[in-house]
mmCIF file with all atom_site columns, C-alpha atoms in Angstrom:
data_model
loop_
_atom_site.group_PDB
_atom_site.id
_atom_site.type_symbol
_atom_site.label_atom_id
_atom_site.label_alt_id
_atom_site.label_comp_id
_atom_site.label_asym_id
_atom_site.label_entity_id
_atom_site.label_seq_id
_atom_site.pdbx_PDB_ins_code
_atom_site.Cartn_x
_atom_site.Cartn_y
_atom_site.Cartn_z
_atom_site.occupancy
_atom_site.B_iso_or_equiv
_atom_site.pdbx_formal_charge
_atom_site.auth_seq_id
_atom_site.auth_comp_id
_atom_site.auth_asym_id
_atom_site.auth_atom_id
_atom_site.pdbx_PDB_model_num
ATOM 1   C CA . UNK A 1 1   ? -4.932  -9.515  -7.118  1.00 54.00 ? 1   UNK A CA 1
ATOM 2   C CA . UNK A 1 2   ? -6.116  -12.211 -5.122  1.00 63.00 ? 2   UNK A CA 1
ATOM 3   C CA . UNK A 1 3   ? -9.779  -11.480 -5.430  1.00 71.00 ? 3   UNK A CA 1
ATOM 4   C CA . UNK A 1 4   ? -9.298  -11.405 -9.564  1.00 68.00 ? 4   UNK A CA 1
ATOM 5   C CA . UNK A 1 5   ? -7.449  -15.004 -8.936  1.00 74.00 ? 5   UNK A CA 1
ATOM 6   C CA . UNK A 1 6   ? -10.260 -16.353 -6.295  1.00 77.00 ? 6   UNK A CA 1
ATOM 7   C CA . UNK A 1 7   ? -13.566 -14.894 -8.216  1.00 81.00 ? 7   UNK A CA 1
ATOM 8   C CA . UNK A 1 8   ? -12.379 -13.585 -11.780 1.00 81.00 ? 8   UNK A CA 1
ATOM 9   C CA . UNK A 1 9   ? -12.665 -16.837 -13.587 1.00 84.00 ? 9   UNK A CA 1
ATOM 10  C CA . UNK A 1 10  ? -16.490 -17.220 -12.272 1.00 88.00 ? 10  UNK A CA 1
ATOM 11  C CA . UNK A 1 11  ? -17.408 -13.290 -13.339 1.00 88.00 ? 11  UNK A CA 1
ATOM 12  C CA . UNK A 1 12  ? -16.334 -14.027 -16.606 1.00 89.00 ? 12  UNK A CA 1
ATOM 13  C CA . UNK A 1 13  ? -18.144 -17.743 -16.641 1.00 91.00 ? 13  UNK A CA 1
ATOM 14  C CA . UNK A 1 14  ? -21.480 -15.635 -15.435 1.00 91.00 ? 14  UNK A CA 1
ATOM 15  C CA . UNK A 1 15  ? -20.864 -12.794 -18.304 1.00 92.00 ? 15  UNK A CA 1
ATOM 16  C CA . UNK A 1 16  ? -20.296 -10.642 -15.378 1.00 91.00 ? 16  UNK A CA 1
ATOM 17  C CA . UNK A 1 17  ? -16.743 -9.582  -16.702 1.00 89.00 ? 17  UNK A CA 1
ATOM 18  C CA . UNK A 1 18  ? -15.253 -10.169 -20.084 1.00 91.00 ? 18  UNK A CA 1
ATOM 19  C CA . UNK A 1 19  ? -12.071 -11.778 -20.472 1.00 89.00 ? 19  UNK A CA 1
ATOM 20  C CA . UNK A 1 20  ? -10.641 -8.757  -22.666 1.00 92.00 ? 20  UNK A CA 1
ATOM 21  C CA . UNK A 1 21  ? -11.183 -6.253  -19.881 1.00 89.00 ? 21  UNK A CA 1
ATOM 22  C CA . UNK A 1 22  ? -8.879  -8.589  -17.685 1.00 86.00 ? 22  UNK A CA 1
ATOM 23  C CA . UNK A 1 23  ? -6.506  -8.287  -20.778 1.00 90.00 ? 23  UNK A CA 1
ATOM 24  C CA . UNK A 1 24  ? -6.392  -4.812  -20.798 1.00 91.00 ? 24  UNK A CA 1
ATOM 25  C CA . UNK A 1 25  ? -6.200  -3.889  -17.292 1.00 87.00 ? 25  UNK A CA 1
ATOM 26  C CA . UNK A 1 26  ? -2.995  -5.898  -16.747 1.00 88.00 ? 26  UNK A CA 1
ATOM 27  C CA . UNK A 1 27  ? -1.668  -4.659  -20.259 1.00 93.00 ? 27  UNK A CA 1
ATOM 28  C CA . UNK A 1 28  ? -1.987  -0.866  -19.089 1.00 91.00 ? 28  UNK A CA 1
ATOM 29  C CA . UNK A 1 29  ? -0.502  -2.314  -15.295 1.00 89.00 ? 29  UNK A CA 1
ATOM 30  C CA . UNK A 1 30  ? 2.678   -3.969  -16.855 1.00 90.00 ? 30  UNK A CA 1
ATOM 31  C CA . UNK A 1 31  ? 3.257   -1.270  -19.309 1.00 91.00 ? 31  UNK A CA 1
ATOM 32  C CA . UNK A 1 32  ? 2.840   0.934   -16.939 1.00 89.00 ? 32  UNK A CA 1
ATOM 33  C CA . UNK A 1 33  ? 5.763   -0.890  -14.818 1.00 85.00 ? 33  UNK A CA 1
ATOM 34  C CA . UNK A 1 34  ? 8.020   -1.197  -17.795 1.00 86.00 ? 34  UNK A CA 1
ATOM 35  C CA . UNK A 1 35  ? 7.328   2.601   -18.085 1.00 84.00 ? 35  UNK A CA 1
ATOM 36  C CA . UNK A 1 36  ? 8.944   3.108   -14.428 1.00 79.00 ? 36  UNK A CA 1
ATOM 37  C CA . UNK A 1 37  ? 11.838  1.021   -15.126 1.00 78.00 ? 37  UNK A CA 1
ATOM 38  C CA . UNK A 1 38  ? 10.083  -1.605  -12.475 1.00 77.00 ? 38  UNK A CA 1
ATOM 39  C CA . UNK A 1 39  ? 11.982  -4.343  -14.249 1.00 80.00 ? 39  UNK A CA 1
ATOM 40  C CA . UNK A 1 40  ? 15.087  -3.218  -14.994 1.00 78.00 ? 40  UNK A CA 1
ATOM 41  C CA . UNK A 1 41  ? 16.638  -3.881  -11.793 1.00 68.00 ? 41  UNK A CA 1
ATOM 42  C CA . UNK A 1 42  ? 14.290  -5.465  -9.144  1.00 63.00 ? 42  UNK A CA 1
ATOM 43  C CA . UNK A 1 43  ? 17.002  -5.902  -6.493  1.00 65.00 ? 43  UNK A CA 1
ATOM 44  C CA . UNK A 1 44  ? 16.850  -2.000  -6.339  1.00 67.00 ? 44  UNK A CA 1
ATOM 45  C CA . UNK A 1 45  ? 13.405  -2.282  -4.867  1.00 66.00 ? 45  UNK A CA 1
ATOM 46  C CA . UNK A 1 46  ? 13.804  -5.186  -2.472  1.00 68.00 ? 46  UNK A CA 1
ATOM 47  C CA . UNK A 1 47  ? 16.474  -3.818  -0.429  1.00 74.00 ? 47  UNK A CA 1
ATOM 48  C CA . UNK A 1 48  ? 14.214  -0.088  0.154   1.00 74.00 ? 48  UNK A CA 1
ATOM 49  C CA . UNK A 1 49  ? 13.617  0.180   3.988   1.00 78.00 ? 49  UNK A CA 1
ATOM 50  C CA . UNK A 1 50  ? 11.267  2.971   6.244   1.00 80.00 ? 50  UNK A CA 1
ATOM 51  C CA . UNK A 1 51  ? 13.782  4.710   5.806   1.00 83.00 ? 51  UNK A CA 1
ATOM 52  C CA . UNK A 1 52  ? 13.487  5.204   2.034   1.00 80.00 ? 52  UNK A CA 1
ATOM 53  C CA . UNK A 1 53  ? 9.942   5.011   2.113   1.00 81.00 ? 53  UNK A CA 1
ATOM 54  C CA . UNK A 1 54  ? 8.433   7.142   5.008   1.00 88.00 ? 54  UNK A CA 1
ATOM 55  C CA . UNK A 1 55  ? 11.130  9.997   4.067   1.00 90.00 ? 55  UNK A CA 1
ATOM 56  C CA . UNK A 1 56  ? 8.815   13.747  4.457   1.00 92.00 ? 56  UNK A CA 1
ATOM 57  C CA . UNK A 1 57  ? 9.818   14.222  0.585   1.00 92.00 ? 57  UNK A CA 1
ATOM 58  C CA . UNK A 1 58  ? 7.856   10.340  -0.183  1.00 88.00 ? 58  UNK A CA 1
ATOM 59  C CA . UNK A 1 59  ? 4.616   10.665  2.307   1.00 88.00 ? 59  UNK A CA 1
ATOM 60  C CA . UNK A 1 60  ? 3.826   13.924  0.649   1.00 92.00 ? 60  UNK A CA 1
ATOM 61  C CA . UNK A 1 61  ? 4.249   12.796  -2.406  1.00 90.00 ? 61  UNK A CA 1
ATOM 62  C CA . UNK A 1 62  ? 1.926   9.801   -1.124  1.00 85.00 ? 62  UNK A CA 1
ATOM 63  C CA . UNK A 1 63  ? -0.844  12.387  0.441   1.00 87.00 ? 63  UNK A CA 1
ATOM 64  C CA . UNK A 1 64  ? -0.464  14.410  -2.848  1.00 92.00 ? 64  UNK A CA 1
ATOM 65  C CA . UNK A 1 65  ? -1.232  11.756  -4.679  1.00 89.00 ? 65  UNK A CA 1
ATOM 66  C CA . UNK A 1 66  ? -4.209  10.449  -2.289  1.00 85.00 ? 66  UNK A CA 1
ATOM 67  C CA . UNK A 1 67  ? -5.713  13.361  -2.883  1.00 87.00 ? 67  UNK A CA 1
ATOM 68  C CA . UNK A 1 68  ? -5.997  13.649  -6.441  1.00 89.00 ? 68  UNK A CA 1
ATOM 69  C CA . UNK A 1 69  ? -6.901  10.215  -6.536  1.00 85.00 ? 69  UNK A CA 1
ATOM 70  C CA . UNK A 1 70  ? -10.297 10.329  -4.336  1.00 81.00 ? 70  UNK A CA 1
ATOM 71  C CA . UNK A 1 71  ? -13.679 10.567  -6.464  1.00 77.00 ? 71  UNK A CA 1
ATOM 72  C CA . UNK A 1 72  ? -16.854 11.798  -4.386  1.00 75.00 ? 72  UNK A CA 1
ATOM 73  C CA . UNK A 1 73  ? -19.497 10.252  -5.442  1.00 79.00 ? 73  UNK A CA 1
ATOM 74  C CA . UNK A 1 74  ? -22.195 12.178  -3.308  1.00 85.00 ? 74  UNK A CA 1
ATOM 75  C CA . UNK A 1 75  ? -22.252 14.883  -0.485  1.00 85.00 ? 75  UNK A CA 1
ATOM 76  C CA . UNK A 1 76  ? -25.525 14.537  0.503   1.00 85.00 ? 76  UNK A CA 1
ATOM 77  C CA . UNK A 1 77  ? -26.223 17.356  2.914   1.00 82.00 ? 77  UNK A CA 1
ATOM 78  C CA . UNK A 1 78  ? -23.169 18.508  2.393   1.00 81.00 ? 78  UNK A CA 1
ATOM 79  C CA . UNK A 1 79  ? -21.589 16.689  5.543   1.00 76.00 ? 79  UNK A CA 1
ATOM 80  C CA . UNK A 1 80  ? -18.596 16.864  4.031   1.00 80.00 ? 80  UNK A CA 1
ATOM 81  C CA . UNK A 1 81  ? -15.622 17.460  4.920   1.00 81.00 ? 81  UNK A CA 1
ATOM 82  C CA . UNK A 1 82  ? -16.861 16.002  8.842   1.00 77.00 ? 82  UNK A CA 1
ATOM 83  C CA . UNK A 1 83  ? -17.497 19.069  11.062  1.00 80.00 ? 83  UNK A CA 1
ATOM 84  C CA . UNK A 1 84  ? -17.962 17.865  14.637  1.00 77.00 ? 84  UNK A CA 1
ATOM 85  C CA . UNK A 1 85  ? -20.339 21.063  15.158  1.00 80.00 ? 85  UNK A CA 1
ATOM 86  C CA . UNK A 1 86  ? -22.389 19.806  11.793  1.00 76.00 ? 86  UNK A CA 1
ATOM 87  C CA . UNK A 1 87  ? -22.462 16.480  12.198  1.00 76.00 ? 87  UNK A CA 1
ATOM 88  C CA . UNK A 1 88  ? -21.721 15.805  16.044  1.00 76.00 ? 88  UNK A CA 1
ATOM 89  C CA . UNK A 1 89  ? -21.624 11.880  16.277  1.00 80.00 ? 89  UNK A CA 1
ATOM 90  C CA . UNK A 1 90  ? -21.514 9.399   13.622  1.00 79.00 ? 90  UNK A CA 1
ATOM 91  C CA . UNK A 1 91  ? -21.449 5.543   13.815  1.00 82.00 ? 91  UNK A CA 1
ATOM 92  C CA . UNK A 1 92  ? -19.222 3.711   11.106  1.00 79.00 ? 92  UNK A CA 1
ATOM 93  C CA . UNK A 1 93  ? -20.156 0.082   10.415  1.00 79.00 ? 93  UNK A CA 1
ATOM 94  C CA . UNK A 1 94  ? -18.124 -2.226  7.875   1.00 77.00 ? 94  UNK A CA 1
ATOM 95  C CA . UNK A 1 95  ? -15.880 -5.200  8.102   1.00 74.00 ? 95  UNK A CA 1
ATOM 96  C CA . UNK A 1 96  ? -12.467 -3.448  7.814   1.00 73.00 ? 96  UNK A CA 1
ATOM 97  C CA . UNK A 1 97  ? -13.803 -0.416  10.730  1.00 74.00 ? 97  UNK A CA 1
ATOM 98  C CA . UNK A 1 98  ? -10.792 -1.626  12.738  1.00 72.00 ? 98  UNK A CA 1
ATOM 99  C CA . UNK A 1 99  ? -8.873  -3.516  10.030  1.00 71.00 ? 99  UNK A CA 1
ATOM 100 C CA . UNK A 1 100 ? -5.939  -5.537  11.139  1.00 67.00 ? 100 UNK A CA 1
ATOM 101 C CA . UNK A 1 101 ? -2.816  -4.473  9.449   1.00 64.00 ? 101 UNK A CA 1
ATOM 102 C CA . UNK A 1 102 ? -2.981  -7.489  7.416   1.00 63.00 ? 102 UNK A CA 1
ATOM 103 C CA . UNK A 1 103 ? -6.002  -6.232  5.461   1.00 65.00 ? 103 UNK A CA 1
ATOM 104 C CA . UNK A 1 104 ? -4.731  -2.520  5.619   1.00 64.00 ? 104 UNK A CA 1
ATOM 105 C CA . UNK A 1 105 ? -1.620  -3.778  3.158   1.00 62.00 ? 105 UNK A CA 1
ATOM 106 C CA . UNK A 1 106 ? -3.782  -5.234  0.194   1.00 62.00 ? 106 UNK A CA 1
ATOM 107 C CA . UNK A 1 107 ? -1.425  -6.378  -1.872  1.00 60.00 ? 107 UNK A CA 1
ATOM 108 C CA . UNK A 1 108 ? 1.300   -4.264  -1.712  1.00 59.00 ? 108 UNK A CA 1
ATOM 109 C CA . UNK A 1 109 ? 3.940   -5.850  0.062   1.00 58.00 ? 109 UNK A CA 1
ATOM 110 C CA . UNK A 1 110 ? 6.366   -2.919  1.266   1.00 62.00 ? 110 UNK A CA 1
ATOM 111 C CA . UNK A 1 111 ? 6.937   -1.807  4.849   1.00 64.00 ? 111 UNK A CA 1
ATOM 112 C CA . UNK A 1 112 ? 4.393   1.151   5.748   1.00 72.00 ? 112 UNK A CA 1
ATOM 113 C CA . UNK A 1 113 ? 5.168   4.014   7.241   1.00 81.00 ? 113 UNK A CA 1
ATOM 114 C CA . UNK A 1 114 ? 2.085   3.495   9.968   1.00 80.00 ? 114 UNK A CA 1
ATOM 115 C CA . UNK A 1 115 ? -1.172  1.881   9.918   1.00 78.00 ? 115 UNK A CA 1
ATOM 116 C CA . UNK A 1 116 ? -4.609  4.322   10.039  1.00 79.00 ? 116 UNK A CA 1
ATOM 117 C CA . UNK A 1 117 ? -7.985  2.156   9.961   1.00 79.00 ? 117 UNK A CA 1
ATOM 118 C CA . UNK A 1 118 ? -11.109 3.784   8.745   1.00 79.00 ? 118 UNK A CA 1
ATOM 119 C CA . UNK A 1 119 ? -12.249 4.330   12.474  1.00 81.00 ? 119 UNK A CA 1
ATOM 120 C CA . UNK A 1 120 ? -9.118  6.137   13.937  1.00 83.00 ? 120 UNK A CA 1
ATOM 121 C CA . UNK A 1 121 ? -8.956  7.955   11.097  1.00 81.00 ? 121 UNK A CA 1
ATOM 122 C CA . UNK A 1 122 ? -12.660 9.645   11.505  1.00 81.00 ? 122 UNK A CA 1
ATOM 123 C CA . UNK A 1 123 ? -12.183 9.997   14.916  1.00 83.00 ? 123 UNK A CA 1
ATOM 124 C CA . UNK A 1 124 ? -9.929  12.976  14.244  1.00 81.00 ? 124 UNK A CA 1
ATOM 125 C CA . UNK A 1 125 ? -13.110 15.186  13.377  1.00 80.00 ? 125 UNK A CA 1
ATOM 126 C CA . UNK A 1 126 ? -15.667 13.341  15.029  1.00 81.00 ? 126 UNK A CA 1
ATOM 127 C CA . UNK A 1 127 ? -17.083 11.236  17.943  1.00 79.00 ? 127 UNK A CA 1
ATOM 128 C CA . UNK A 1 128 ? -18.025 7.876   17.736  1.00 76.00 ? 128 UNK A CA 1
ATOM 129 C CA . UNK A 1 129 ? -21.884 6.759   18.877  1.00 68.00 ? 129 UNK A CA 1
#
């Protein structure tokens, strides 16, 4: 949310982004909400701990849903998934390669279960140049 609040205004000012899209995404976000009962008793979700939230049952729910929610947009060479014997070594490069757990949360505001940045995460297949 913050980057809509910081640079949303000026995308719309530069015809970048229309005002009605913004209308529409946060229509289909609070409906959404009001779907899942989100505001018919907040206190219910402030007082979840790890323990609520990392339960087996939730984080594979959570990778469940990770996966159905990825889109590849190319496999060029088909390199994926990584294959240490295919690819061998690979160098990542990016602001968040070892993002601090500040940028990991976004805006969600719930304790995690544990922290993966894009760089340990690769490193499970593959080594690092």
């Amino acid at each position: 949310m913050h980057f809509f609040t910081t640079y949303g205004m000026d995308a719309v000012n530069m015809g970048k982004m229309r005002e009605s899209d913004i209308d529409k995404a946060l229509t289909n976000q609070y409906m959404t909400l009001m779907r899942l009962g989100y505001f018919d008793d907040i206190a219910q979700y402030s007082s979840l701990s790890k323990k609520d939230i990392c339960s087996d049952e939730h984080r594979s729910l959570a990778v469940d849903g990770a996966r159905q929610g990825m889109v590849l947009l190319k496999n060029e060479n088909n390199l994926l998934p990584l294959d240490a014997k295919k690819v061998g070594r690979v160098t990542i490069h990016g602001p968040h390669i070892q993002a601090p757990e500040k940028v990991m949360d976004g805006d969600y505001t719930g304790p995690p279960c544990r922290y993966v940045t894009p760089r340990q995460g690769v490193s499970k297949y593959v080594k690092f140049s």
